[in-house]
Coordinates of C-alpha atoms in Angstrom, one line a residue:
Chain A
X1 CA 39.4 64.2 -80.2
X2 CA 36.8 61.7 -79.7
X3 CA 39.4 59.0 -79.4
X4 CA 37.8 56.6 -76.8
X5 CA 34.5 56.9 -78.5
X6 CA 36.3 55.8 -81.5
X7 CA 37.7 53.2 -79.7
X8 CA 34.4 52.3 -78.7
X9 CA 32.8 52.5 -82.1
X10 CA 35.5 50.0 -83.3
X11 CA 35.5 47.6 -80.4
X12 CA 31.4 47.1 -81.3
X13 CA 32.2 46.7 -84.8
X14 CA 34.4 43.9 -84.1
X15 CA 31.5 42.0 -82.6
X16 CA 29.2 42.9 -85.4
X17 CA 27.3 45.6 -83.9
X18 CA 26.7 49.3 -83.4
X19 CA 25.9 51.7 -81.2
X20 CA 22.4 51.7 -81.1
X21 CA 22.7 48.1 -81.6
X22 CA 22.2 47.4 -85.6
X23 CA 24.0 46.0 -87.8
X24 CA 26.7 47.6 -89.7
X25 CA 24.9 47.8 -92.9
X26 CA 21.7 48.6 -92.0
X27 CA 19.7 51.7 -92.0
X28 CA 17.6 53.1 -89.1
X29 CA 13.9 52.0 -89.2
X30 CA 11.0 53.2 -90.3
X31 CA 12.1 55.3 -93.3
X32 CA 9.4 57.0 -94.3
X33 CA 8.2 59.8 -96.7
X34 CA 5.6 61.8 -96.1
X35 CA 4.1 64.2 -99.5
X36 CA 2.9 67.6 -99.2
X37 CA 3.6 68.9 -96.0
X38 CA 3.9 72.6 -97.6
X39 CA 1.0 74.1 -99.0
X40 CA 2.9 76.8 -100.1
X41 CA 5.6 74.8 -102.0
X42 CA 5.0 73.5 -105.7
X43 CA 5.9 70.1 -104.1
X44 CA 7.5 69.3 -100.8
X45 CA 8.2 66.3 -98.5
X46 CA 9.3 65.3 -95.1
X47 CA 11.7 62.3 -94.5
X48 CA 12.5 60.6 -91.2
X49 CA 15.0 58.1 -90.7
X50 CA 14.6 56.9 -87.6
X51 CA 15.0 60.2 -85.7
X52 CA 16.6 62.2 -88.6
X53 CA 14.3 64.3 -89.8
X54 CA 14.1 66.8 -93.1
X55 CA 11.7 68.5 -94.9
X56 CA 12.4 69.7 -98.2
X57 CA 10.5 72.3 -100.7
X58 CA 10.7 72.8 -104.1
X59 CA 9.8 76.3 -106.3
X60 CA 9.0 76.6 -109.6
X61 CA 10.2 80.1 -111.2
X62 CA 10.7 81.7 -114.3
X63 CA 13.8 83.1 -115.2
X64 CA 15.8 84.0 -118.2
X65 CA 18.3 81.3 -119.4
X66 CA 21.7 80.8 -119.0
X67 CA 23.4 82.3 -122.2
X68 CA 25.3 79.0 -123.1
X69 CA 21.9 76.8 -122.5
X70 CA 19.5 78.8 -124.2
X71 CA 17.0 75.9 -124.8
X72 CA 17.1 74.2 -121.2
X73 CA 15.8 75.1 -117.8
X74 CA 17.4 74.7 -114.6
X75 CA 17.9 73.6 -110.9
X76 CA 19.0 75.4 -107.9
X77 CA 19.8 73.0 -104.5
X78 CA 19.6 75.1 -100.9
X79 CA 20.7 73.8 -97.8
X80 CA 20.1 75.0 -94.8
X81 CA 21.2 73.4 -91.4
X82 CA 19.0 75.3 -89.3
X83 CA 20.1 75.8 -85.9
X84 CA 16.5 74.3 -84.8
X85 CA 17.7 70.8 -85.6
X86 CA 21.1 70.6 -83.7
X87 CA 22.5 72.5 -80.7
X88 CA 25.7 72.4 -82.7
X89 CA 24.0 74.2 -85.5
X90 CA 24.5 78.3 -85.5
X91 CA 22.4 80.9 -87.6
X92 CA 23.6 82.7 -90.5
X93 CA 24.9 82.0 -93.9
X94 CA 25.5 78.4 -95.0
X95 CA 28.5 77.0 -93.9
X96 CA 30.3 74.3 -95.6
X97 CA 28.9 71.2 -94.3
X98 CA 25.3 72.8 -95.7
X99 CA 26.8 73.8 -99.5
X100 CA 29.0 70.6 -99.8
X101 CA 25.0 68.5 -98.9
X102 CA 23.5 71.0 -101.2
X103 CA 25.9 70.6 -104.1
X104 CA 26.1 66.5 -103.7
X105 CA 22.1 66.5 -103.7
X106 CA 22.3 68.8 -107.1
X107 CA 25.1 66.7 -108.5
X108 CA 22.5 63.2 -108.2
X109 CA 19.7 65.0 -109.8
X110 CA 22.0 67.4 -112.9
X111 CA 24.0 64.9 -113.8
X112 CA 22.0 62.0 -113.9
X113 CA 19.6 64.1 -116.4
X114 CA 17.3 63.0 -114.1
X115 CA 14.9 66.2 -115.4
X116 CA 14.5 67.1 -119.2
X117 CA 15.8 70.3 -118.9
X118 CA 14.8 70.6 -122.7
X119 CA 11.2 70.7 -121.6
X120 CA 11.7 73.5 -119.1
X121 CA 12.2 75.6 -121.6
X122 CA 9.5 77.9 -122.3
X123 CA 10.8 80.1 -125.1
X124 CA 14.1 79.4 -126.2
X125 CA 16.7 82.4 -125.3
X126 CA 13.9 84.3 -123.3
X127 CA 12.3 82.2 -120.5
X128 CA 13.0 79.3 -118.7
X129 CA 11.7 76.7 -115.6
X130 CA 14.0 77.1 -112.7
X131 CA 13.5 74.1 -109.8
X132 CA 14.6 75.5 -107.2
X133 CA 14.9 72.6 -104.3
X134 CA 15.1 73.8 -100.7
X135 CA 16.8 71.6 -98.1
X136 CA 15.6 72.7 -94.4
X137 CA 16.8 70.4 -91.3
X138 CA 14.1 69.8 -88.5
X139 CA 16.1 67.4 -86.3
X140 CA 19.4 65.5 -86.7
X141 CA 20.7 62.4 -85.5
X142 CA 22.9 61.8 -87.9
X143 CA 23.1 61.1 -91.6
X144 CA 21.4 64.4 -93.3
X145 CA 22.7 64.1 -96.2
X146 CA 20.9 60.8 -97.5
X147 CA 18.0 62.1 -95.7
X148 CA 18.0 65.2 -97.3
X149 CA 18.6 63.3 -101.2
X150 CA 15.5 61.5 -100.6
X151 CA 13.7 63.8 -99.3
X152 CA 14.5 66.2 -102.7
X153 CA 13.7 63.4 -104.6
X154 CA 10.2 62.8 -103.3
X155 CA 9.8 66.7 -103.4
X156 CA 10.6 66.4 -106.8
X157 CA 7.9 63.7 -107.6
X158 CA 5.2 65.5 -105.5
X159 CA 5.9 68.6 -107.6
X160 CA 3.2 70.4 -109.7
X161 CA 3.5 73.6 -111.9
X162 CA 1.5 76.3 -110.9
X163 CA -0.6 77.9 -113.3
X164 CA 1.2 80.1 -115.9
X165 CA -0.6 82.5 -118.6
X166 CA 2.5 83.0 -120.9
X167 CA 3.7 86.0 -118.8
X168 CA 2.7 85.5 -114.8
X169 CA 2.5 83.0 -112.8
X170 CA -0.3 82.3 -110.7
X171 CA 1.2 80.7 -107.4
X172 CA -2.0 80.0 -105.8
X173 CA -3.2 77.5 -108.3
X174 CA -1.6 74.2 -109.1
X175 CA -2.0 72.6 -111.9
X176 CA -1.9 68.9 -112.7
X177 CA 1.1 69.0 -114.8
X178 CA 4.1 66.7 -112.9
X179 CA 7.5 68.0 -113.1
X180 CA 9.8 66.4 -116.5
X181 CA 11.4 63.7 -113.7
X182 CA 13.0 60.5 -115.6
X183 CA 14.7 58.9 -113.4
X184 CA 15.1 59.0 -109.8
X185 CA 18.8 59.3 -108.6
X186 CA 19.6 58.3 -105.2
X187 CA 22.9 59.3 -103.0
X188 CA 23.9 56.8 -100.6
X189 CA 26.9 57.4 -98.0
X190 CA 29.4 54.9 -96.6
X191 CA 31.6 55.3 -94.2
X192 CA 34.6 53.7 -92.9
X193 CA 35.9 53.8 -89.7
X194 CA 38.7 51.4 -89.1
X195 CA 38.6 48.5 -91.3
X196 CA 34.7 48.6 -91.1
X197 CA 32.1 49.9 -93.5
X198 CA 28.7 51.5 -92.2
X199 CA 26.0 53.1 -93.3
X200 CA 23.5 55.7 -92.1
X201 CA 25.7 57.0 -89.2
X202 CA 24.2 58.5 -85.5
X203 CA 25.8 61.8 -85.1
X204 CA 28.5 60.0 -82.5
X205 CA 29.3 57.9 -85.4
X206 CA 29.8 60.7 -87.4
X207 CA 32.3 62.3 -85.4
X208 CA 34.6 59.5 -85.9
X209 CA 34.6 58.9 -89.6
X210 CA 37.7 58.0 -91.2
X211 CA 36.5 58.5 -94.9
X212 CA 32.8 58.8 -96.5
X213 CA 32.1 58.0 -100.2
X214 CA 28.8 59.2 -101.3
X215 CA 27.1 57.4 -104.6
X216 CA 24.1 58.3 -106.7
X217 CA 23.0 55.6 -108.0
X218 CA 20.0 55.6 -110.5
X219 CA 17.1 52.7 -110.8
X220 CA 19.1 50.6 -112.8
X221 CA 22.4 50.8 -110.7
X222 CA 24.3 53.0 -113.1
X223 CA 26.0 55.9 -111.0
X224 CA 25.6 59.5 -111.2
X225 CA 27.4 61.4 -108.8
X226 CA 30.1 61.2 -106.2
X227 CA 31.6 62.6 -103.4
X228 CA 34.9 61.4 -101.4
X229 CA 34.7 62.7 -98.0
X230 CA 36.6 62.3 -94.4
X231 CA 40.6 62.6 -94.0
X232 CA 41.3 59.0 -95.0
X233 CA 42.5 57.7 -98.0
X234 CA 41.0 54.5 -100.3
X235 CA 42.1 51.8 -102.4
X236 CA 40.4 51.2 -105.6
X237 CA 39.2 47.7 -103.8
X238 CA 37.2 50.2 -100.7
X239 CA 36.1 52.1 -103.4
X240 CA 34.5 49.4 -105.5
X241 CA 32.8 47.6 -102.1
X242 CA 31.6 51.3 -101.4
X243 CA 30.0 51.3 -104.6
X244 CA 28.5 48.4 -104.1
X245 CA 26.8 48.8 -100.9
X246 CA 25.6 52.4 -101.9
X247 CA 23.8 51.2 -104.9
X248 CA 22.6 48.1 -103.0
X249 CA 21.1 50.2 -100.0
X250 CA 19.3 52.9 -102.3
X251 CA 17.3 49.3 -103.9
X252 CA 16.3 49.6 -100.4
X253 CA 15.6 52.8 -99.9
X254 CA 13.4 53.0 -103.2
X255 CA 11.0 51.2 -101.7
X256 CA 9.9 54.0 -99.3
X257 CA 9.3 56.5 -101.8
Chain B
X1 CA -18.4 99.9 -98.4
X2 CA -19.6 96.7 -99.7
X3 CA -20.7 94.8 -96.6
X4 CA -19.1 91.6 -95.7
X5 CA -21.4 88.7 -95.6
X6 CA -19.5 85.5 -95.8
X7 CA -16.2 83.6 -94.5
X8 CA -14.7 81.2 -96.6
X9 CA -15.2 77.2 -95.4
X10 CA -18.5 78.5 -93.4
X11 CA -16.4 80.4 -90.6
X12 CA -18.2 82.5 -88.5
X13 CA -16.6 86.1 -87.7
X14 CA -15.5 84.9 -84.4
X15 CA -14.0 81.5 -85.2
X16 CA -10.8 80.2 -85.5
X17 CA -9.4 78.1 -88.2
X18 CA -8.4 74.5 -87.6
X19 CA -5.7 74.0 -85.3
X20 CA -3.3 71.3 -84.3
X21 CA -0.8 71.6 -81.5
X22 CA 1.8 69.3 -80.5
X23 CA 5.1 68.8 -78.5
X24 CA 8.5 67.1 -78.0
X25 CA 8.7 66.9 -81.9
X26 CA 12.8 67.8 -82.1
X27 CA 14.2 65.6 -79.7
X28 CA 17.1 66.9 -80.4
X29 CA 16.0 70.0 -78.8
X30 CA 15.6 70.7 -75.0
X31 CA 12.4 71.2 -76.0
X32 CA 9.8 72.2 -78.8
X33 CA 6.8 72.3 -80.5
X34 CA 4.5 72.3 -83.5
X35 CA 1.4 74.6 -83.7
X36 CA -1.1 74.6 -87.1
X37 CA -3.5 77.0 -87.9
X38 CA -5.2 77.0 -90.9
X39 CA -2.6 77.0 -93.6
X40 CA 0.1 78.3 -91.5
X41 CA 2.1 75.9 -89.9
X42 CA 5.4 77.1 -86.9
X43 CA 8.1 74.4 -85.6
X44 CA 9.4 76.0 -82.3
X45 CA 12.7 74.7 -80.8
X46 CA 14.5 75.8 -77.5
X47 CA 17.9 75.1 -76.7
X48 CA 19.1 76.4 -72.9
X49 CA 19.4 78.1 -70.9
X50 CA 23.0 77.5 -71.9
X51 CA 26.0 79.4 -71.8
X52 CA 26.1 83.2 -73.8
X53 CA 29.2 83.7 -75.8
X54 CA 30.8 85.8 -76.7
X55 CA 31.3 86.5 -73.4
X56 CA 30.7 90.5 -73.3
X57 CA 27.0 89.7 -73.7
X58 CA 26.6 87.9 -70.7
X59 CA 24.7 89.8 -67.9
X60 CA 25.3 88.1 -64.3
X61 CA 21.7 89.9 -63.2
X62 CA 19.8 87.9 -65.7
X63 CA 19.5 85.7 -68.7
X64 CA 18.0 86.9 -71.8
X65 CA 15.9 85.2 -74.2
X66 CA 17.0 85.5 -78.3
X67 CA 13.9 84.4 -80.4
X68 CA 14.5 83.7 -84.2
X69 CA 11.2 83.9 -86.2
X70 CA 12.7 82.5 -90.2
X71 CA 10.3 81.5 -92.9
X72 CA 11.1 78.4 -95.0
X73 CA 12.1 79.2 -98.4
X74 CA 9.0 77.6 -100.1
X75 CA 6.8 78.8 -97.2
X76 CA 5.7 82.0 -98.7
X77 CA 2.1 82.3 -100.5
X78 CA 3.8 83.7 -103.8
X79 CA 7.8 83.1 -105.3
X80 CA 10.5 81.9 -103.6
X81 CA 11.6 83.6 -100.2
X82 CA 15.5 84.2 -100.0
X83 CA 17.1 82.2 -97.2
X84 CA 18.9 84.8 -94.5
X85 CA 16.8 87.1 -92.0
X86 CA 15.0 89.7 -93.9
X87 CA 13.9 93.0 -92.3
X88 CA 10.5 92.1 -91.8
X89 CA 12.1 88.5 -90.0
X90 CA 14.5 90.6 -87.4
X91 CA 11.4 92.6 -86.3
X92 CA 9.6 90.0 -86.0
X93 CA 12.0 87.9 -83.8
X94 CA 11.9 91.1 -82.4
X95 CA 7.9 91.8 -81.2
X96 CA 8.3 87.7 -80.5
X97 CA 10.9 88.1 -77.8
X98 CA 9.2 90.8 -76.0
X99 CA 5.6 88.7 -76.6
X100 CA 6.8 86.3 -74.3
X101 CA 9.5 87.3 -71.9
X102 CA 7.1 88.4 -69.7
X103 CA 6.5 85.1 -68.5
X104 CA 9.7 83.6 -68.0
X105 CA 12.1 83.9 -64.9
X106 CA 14.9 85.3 -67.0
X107 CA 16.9 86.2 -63.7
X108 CA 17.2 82.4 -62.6
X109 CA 19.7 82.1 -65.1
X110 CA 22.4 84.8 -64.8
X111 CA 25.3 84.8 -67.8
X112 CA 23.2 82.5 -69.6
X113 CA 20.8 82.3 -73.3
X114 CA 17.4 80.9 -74.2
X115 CA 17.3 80.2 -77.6
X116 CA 14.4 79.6 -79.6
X117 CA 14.3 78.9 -82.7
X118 CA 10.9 79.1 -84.7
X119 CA 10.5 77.9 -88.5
X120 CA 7.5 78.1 -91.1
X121 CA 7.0 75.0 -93.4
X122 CA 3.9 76.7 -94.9
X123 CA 2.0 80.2 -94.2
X124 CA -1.5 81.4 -95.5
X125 CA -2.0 85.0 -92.8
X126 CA -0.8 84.6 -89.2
X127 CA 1.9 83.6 -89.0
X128 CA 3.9 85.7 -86.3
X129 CA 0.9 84.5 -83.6
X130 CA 1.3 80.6 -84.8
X131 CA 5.3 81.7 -83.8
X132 CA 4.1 82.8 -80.2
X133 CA 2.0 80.1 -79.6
X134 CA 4.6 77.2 -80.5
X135 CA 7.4 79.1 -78.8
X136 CA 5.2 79.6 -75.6
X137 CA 4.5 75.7 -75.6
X138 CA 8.2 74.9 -76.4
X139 CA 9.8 76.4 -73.6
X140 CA 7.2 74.5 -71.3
X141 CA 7.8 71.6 -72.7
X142 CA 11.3 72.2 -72.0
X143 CA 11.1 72.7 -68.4
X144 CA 11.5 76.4 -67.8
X145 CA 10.0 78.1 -64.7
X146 CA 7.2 80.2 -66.4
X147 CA 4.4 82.0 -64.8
X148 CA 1.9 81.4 -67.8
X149 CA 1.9 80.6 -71.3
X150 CA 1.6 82.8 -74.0
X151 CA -1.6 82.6 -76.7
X152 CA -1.2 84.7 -79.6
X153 CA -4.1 85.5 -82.5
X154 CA -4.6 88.1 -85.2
X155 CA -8.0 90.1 -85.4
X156 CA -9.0 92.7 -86.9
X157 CA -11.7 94.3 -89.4
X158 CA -12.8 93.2 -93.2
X159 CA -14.9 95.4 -95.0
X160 CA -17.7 96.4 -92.4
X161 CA -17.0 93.4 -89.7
X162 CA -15.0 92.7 -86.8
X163 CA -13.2 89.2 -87.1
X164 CA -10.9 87.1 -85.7
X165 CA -8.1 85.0 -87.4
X166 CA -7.8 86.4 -90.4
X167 CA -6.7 84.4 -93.3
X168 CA -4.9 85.4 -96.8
X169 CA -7.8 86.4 -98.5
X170 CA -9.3 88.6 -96.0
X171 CA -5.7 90.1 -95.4
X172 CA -6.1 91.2 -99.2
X173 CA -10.1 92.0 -98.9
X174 CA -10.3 95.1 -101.5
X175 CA -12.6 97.0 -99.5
X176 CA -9.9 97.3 -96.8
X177 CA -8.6 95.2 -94.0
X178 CA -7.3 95.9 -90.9
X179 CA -5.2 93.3 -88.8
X180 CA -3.9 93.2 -85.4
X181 CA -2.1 90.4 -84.4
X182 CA -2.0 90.1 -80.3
X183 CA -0.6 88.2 -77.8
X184 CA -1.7 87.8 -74.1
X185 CA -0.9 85.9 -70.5
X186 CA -4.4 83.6 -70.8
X187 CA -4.5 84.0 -66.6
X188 CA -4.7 87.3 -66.3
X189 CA -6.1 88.6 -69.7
X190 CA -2.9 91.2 -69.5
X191 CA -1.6 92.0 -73.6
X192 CA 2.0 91.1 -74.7
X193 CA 1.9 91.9 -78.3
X194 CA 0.2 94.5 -80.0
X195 CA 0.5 95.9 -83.7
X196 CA -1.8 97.2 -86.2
X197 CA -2.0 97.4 -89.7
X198 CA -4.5 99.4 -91.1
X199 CA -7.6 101.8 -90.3
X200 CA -9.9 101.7 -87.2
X201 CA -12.1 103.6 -85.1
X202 CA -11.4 103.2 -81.4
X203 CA -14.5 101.5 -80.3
X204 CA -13.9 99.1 -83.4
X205 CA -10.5 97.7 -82.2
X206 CA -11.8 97.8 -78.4
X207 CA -14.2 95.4 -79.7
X208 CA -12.0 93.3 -81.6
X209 CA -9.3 93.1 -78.1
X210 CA -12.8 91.7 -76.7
X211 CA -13.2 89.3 -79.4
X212 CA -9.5 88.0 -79.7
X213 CA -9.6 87.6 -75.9
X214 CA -12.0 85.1 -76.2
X215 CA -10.2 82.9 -79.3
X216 CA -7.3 83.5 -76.9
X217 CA -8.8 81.1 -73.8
X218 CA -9.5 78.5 -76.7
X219 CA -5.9 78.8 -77.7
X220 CA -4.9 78.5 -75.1
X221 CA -6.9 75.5 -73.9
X222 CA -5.5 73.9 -77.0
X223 CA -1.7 74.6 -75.7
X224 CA -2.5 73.4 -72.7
X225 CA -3.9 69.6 -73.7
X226 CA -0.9 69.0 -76.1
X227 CA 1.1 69.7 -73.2
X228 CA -1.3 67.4 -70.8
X229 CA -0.8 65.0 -74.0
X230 CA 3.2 64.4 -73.5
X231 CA 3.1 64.8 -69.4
X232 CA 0.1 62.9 -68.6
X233 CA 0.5 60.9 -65.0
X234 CA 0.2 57.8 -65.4
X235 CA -2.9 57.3 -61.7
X236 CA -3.0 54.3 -59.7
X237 CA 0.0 52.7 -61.0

C-alpha cells in the first residue's frame, strides 16, 4: 500500500525536502496555544500546528484513593479521535490509535512526576484530587499526538481548582489555586522513513512511516517516557539521534507555551 | 410567584446572548462550522454525501442524513461527562436530524450519507439550538443544494415572564422555568423543532413562538454574514 507515495516521500527527502516543502526537521508554522477555550473545564487549551488542531480539557474530581497510594492523587488521560476531525475517523469507543495517544500523553506527565501527587491528597486513605485530562481532536493533518501532549500540558498550566467546602465541590466557581505542576514534560515524535528522519509528519507522511520513536523530554533534557512505534526496527545509534532531535525540538516547542 | 425583574448582564426578556458565527474551520471537513452563544459554544463538521456502508442501509430513492450531537468531556456545567453517546445525546442527534432535513434535497443523492458531526467545547443552557444552527451553516458551507437554512433558539417562561435564550441560571430559576427550544426555515417562518420542558398556559407559549420567531430572523441574519464572510465575490476584478 502507498508504495509510490513512499517512493515519492523518499525521492524528496533525498533533495532535502518535503512534501509541503519544509525541511525535514522542521515543524509546521505557527504553533500556537490558545488558554481557556472551555468555560466549563477547570483548565483547557487549543493547539494548532499548522492545520492540526486539538483542544484539550482537564477536570478536577474527587475520588477515593487507590488502596496501594493512599496519600497521592491521580491522573486520568482520554482520547478521543472524533470523527469530526478526519473522514477516516469513525464513532464509537476508542480505538487503538486514540488509547496508545492517550496512554503516551499520561506516561510524559506520571512518570516524569511532573504533578505532586502528594499534594492532591486531601485526606489520606479517604479522598483524593483526580486530573482527569481530556484529549478531543477538531481537525487533523497529521501529527496528533505531539499536538495533543502540548495541548495537555498547557491545559494543565491553565488549570484552577474549583471551589471545595471539605465535602462538595462547587464547579461553578474557580478559584485561584494552580494545579501542583513542576515540571513540564514534553513528547516529541520522530519518524523514519528510509534512511531519513522527520518530524511532525502530514497525514500522507504518516501513512508511510517505517518506525516512530516518541520522547518526553522535561526542561532540562532528561527523558520521561517513550514509545517505539511503526514496523521497523532500530539500532541503538537511530535511537540515540532520535533522542536527540526529540529533546531538541520540544526546546522549541517550549517556547509556544 | 415571585415576579421576575432582572436578567443577568442587563438582557432584556427578548434578547439574545452574544453570538459569534463562523465557517470553514475543519478543513479537513467538506464543510463546517462554529456557532457561540453565550457560554455555549458547537463545532459542526459534514463529511458527504459519501458512500453508506454497510451496504443494506443504502436506499437508491434517497440519501439520508445521520446527525451526531456529543458533548466534550469537560463541556458540562458540573463533573466530568463520560465519553460515549448517552441517552439524552442519541435523542438529541435524534430531534437534530429531523430539525434540519427538511431543507436538504436528500433524494439527489440516492445510496449515499451526510454526516454531521456536532461537538461542544463548553455549554452554559442551549445547547441543542447552538447544534442546529452550526450544522445548518455547515452543510452550506459545504455545498449542498438546500432550500433554506435552519435557525434554532430556546424560549420559554421564568417565573412570571416570557423570555427568549435562556441561560443556566434561568434554566434553574426556583420559581419554575419552562423552556422550549425551537427550530424554524427563517423564509417561511414554518417550525422544525419543537420540545417543551415544563408548565405553560397556551396563550403563554403562543407568545413565546412569537417571540423566538423574531430572535430567529437575527439568527439567522448572523448565519447568513459568516457565510457571505467565506464566499464574498470579489466585484470589478
Amino acid at each position: 500500500m502507498y508504495r509510490d507515495l513512499k517512493e515519492h516521500v523518499i525521492k524528496l527527502l533525498k533533495a532535502d525536502t518535503r512534501l509541503d516543502g519544509r525541511k525535514p526537521l522542521e515543524f509546521r508554522k505557527p504553533v500556537t496555544v490558545e488558554y481557556g477555550v472551555s468555560k466549563t473545564a477547570e483548565g483547557s487549551a487549543k493547539v494548532k500546528i499548522g492545520g492540526t488542531e486539538v483542544i484539550v480539557g482537564v477536570k478536577l474530581e474527587i475520588m477515593e484513593p487507590y488502596p496501594d497510594t493512599p496519600d497521592k492523587g491521580t491522573i486520568m488521560v482520554g482520547a478521543e479521535l472524533l470523527p469530526l476531525s478526519n473522514p477516516e475517523f469513525e464513532s464509537g469507543p476508542p480505538g487503538i490509535q486514540a488509547i496508545e495517544l492517550a496512554r503516551v500523553v499520561d506516561r510524559g506527565i506520571r512518570e516524569s512526576k511532573a504533578l505532586d501527587f502528594k499534594k492532591l491528597c486531601i485526606k489520606e486513605g479517604e479522598k483524593i484530587w483526580c486530573v482527569v485530562i481530556d484529549i478531543c481532536s477538531i481537525n487533523d493533518e497529521g501529527n496528533l499526538l505531539d499536538a495533543s501532549a502540548l495541548a495537555a500540558l498547557a491545559a494543565l498550566k491553565d488549570a484552577r481548582f474549583p471551589k471545595f467546602d471539605g465535602d462538595k465541590v462547587d464547579y461553578a466557581e474557580k478559584t485561584d489555586e494552580k494545579l501542583p505542576l513542576s515540571r513540564e514534560p514534553l513528547p516529541v515524535t520522530v519518524i523514519k522513513i528510509g534512511d531519513n528522519f522527520i518530524v511532525d509528519p502530514l497525514t500522507d507522511e504518516e501513512k508511510v512511516i517505517e518506525a516512530r520513536l516518541t520522547v518526553a523530554s522535561t526542561k532540562e533534557g532528561n527523558l520521561c517516557a517513550m514509545q517505539k512505534g511503526g514496523d521497523a526496527p532500530l539500532t541503538t545509534d537511530e535511537i540515540s539521534k532520535m533522542v536527540d532531535i526529540a529533546v531538541d525540538k520540544a526546546k522549541e516547542l517550549r517556547g509556544a507555551l | 410567584m415571585m415576579a421576575y425583574e432582572k436578567r443577568a448582564h442587563g438582557r432584556g426578556f427578548d434578547d439574545l446572548r452574544e453570538i459569534t458565527a463562523k465557517v470553514g474551520v475543519i478543513p479537513r471537513a467538506d464543510g463546517s462550522a462554529y456557532f457561540k452563544i453565550g457560554g455555549t459554544a458547537a463545532y459542526a463538521a459534514v463529511y458527504g454525501p459519501r458512500n453508506l456502508y454497510p451496504r443494506f442501509l443504502q436506499n437508491p430513492q434517497t440519501g439520508i442524513l445521520r446527525c451526531h450531537y456529543n458533548m466534550m468531556p469537560f463541556s458540562g456545567k458540573g463533573e466530568r461527562v463520560r465519553p460515549g453517546g448517552s441517552r439524552r445525546s442519541k435523542e438529541i442527534s435524534l430531534v437534530t436530524e429531523k430539525a434540519i432535513t427538511p431543507v436538504l434535497n436528500l433524494e439527489d443523492y440516492p445510496n449515499s450519507v451526510v454526516d454531521v458531526f456536532i461537538e461542544l467545547p463548553e455549554t452554559a443552557a442551549g445547547s441543542r439550538c447552538a447544534g442546529i444552527c452550526a450544522a445548518s451553516m455547515a452543510l452550506a458551507d459545504a455545498g449542498l443544494n438546500m432550500k433554506d437554512l435552519v435557525a434554532a433558539i430556546s424560549v420559554g417562561k421564568v417565573g412570571d415572564k416570557i423570555v427568549v435564550d435562556l441561560n443556566t441560571e434561568e434554566e434553574a430559576y426556583e420559581d419554575g422555568s419552562v423552556d422550549i427550544p425551537i427550530a424554524m426555515l427563517p423564509s417561511n417562518g414554518r417550525i422544525t423543532l419543537l420540545q417543551m420542558d415544563g408548565e405553560l398556559k397556551k396563550e403563554e407559549l403562543m407568545q413565546a413562538l412569537e417571540k423566538g420567531k423574531k430572535a430567529l430572523l437575527k439568527i439567522y441574519d448572523i448565519q447568513k454574514n459568516a457565510l457571505k464572510e467565506k464566499y464574498q465575490v470579489e466585484e470589478n476584478v
